[in-house]
PDB file of C-alpha atoms and ligand atoms in Angstrom:
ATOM      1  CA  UNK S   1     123.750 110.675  89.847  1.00 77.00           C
ATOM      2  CA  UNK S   2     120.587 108.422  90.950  1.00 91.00           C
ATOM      3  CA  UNK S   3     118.866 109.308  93.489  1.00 96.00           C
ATOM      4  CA  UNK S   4     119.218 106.426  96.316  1.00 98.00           C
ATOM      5  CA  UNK S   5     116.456 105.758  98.955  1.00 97.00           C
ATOM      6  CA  UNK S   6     117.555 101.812  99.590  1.00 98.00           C
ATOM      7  CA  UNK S   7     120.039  99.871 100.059  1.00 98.00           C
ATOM      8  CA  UNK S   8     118.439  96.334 100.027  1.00 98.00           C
ATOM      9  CA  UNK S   9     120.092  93.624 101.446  1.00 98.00           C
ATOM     10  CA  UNK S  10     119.601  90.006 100.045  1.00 98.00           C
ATOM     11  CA  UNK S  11     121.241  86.497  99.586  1.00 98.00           C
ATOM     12  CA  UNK S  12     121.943  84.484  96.345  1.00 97.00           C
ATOM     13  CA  UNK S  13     119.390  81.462  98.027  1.00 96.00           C
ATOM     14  CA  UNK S  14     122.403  78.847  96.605  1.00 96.00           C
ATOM     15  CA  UNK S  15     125.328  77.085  97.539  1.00 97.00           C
ATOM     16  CA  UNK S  16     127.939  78.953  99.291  1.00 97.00           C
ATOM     17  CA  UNK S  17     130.914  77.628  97.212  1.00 97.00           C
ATOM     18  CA  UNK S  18     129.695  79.748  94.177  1.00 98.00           C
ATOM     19  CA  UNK S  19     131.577  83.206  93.369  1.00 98.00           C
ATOM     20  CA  UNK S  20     129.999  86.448  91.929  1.00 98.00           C
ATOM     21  CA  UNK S  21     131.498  85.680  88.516  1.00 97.00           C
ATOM     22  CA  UNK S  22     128.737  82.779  88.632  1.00 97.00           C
ATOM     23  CA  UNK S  23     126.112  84.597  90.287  1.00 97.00           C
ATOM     24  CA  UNK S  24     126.547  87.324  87.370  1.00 97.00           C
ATOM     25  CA  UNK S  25     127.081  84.861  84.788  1.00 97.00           C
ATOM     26  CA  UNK S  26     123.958  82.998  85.850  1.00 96.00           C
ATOM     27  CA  UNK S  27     121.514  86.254  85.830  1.00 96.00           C
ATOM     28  CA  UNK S  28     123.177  87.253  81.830  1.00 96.00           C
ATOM     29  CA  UNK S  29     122.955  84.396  80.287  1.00 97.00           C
ATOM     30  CA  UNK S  30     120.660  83.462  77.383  1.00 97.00           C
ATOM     31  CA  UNK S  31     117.176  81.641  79.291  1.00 97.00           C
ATOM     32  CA  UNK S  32     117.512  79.705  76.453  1.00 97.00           C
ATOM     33  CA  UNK S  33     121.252  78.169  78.002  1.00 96.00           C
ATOM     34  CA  UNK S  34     119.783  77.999  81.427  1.00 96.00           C
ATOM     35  CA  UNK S  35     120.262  81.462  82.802  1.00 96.00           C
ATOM     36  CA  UNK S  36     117.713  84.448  83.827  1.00 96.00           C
ATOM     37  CA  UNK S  37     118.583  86.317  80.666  1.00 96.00           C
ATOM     38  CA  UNK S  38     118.763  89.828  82.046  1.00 95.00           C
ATOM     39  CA  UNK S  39     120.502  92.705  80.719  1.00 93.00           C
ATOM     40  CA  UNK S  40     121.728  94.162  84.216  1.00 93.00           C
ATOM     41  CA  UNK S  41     122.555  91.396  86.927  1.00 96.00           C
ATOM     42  CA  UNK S  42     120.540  91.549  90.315  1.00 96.00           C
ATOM     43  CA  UNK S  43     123.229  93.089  93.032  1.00 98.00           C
ATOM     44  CA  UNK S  44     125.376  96.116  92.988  1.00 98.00           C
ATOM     45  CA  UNK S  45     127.899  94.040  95.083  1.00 98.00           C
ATOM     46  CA  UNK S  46     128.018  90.291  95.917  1.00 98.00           C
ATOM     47  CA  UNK S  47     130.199  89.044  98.713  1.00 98.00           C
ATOM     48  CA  UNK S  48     131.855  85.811  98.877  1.00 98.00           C
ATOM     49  CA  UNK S  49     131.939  82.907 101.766  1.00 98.00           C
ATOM     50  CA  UNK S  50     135.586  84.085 102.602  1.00 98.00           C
ATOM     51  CA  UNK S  51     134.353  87.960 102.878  1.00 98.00           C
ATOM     52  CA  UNK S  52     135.510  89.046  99.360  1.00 98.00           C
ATOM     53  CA  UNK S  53     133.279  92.054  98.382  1.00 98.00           C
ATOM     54  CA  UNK S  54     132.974  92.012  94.732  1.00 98.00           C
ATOM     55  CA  UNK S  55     131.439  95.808  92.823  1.00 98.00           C
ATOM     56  CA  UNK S  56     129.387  94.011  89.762  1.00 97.00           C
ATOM     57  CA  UNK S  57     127.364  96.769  88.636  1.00 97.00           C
ATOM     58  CA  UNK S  58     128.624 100.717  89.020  1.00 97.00           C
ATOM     59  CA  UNK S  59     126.165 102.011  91.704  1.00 97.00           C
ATOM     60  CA  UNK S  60     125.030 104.914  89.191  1.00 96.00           C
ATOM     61  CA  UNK S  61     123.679 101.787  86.848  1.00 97.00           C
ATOM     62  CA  UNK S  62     120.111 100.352  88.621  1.00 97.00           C
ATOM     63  CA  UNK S  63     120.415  96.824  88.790  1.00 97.00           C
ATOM     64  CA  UNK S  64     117.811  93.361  89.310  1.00 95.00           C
ATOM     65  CA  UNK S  65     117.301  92.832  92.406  1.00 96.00           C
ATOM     66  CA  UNK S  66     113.864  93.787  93.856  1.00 96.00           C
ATOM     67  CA  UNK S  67     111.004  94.491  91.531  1.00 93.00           C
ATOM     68  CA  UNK S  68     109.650  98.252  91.040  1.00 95.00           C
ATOM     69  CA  UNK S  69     112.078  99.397  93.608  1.00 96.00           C
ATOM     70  CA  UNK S  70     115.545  99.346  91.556  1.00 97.00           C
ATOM     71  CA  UNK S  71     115.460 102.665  89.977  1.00 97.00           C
ATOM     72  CA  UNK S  72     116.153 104.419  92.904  1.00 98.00           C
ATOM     73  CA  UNK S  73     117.977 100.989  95.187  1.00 98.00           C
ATOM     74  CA  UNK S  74     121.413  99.889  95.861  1.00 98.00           C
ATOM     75  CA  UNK S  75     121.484  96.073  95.776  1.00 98.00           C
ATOM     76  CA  UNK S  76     123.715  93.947  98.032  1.00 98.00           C
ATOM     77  CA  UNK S  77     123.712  90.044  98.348  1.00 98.00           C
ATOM     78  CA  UNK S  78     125.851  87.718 100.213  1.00 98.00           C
ATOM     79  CA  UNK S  79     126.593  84.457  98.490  1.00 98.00           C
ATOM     80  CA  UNK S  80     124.319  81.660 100.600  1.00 98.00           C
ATOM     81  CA  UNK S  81     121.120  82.162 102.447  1.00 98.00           C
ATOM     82  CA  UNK S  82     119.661  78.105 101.935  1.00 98.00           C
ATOM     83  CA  UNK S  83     120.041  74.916 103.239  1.00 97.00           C
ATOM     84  CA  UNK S  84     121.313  72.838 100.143  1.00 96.00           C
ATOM     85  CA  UNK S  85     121.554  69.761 102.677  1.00 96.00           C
ATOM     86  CA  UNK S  86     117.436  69.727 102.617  1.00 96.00           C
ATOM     87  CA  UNK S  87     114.903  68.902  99.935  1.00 96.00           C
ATOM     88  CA  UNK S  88     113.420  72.256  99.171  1.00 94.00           C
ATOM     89  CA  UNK S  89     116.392  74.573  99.998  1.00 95.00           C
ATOM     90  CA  UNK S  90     114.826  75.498 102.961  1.00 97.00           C
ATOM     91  CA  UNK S  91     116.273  79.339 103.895  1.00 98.00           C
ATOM     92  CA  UNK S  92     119.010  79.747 106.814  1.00 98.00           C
ATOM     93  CA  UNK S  93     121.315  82.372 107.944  1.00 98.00           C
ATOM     94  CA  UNK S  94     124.439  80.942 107.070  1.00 98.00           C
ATOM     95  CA  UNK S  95     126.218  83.650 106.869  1.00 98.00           C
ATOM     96  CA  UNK S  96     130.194  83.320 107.841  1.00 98.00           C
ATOM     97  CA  UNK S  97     131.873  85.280 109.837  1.00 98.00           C
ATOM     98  CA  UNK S  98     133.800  87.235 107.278  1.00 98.00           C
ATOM     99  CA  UNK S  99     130.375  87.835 105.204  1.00 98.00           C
ATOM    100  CA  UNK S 100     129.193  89.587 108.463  1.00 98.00           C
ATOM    101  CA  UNK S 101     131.847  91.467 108.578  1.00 98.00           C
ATOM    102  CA  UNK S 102     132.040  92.478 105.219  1.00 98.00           C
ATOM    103  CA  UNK S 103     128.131  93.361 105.487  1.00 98.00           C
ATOM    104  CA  UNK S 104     128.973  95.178 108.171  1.00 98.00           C
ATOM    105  CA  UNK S 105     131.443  97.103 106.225  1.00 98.00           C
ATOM    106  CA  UNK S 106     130.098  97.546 103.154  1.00 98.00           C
ATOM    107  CA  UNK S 107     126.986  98.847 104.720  1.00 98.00           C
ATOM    108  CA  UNK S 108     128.730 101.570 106.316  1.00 98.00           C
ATOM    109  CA  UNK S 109     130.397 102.420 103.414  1.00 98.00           C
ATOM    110  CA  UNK S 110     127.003 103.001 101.370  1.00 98.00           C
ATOM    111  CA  UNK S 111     124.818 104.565 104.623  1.00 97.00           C
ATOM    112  CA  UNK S 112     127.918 107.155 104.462  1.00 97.00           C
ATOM    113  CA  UNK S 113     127.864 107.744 100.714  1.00 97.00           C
ATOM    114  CA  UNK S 114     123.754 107.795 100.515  1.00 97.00           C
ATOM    115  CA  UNK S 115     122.889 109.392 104.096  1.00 96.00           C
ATOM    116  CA  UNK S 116     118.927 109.429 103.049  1.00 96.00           C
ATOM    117  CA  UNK S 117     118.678 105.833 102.067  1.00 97.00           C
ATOM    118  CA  UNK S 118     117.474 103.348 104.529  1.00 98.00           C
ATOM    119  CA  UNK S 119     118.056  99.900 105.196  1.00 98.00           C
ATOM    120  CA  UNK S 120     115.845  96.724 104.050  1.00 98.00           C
ATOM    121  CA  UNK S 121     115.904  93.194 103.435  1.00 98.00           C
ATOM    122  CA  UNK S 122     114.423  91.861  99.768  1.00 98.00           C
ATOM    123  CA  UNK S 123     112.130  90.542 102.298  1.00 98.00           C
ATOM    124  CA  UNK S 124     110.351  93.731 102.806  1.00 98.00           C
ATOM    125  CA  UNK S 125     109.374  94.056  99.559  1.00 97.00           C
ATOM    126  CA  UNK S 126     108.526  90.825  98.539  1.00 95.00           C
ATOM    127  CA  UNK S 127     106.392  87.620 100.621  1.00 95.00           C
ATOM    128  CA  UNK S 128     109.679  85.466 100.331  1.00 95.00           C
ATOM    129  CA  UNK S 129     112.455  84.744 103.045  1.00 97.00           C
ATOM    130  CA  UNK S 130     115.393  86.557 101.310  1.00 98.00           C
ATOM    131  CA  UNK S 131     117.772  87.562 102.653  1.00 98.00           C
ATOM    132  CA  UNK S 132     117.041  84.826 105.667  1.00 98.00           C
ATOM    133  CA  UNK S 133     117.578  87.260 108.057  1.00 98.00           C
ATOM    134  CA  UNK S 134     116.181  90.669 109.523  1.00 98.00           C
ATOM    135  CA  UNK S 135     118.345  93.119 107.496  1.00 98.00           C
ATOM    136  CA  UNK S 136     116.347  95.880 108.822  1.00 98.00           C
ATOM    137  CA  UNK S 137     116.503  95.470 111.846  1.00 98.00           C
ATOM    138  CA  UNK S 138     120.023  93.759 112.225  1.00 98.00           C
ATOM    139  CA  UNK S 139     121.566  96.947 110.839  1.00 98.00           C
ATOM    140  CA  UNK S 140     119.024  99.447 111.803  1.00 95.00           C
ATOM    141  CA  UNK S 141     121.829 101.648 114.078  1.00 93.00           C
ATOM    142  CA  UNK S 142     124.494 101.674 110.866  1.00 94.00           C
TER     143      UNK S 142
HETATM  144 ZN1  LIG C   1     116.599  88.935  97.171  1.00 82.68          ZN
END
């Protein structure tokens, strides 16, 4: 087993329609056909606008999601996080209701399984807005 320290919460920063198959799809493809090219996509679990928790990549496999961090971080992204109305994809909590609640969830589910691993957003890592929220502190007493 890995040894897990973080559980880092973050959002896909696209449209909300998409599923994990694209999100996955979009981080393993070939740069050279428009993708990210990596080996290991960036979340553990992605969930969907309806609240559909999808497992992507077995938790004892280190995904892509925050740099120098992964080896010892669970990765978890909800499918949304911008404003694709606005020029710039400007970020917003747009999180639905059933995302919440799946976050909520899903949270509680890892906090049980890894005790000793704290909470974060991307953003804590990282000078960008992901997830669009306060992770840390919105689920500091799970
Ligand atoms: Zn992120």
């Amino acid at each position: 087993m890995r040894k897990i320290d973080k559980i880092v919460v973050h959002c896909t920063a696209g449209n909300q329609s998409n599923t994990a198959r694209d999100i996955v799809d979009y981080h393993t493809r070939p740069v050279s056909r428009g993708g990210c090219g990596w080996k290991t996509p960036g979340y553990h679990y992605i969930i969907e606008a309806d609240g559909r928790i999808v497992n992507t990549v077995p938790e004892d496999r280190v995904s892509n999601g925050v740099k120098g961090h992964n080896a010892t971080a669970i990765n978890v992204c909800y499918i949304g996080g911008v404003d694709v109305t606005k020029k710039g994809l400007p970020p917003v909590d747009n999180r639905t209701p059933a995302q919440k609640a799946s976050l909520v969830s899903l949270l509680r589910m890892l906090r049980g399984k890894y005790p000793q691993a704290k909470i974060y957003g991307h953003r804590d890592f990282a000078p960008k807005a992901c997830p669009s929220f306060d992770a840390k502190t919105e689920y500091a007493g799970l």
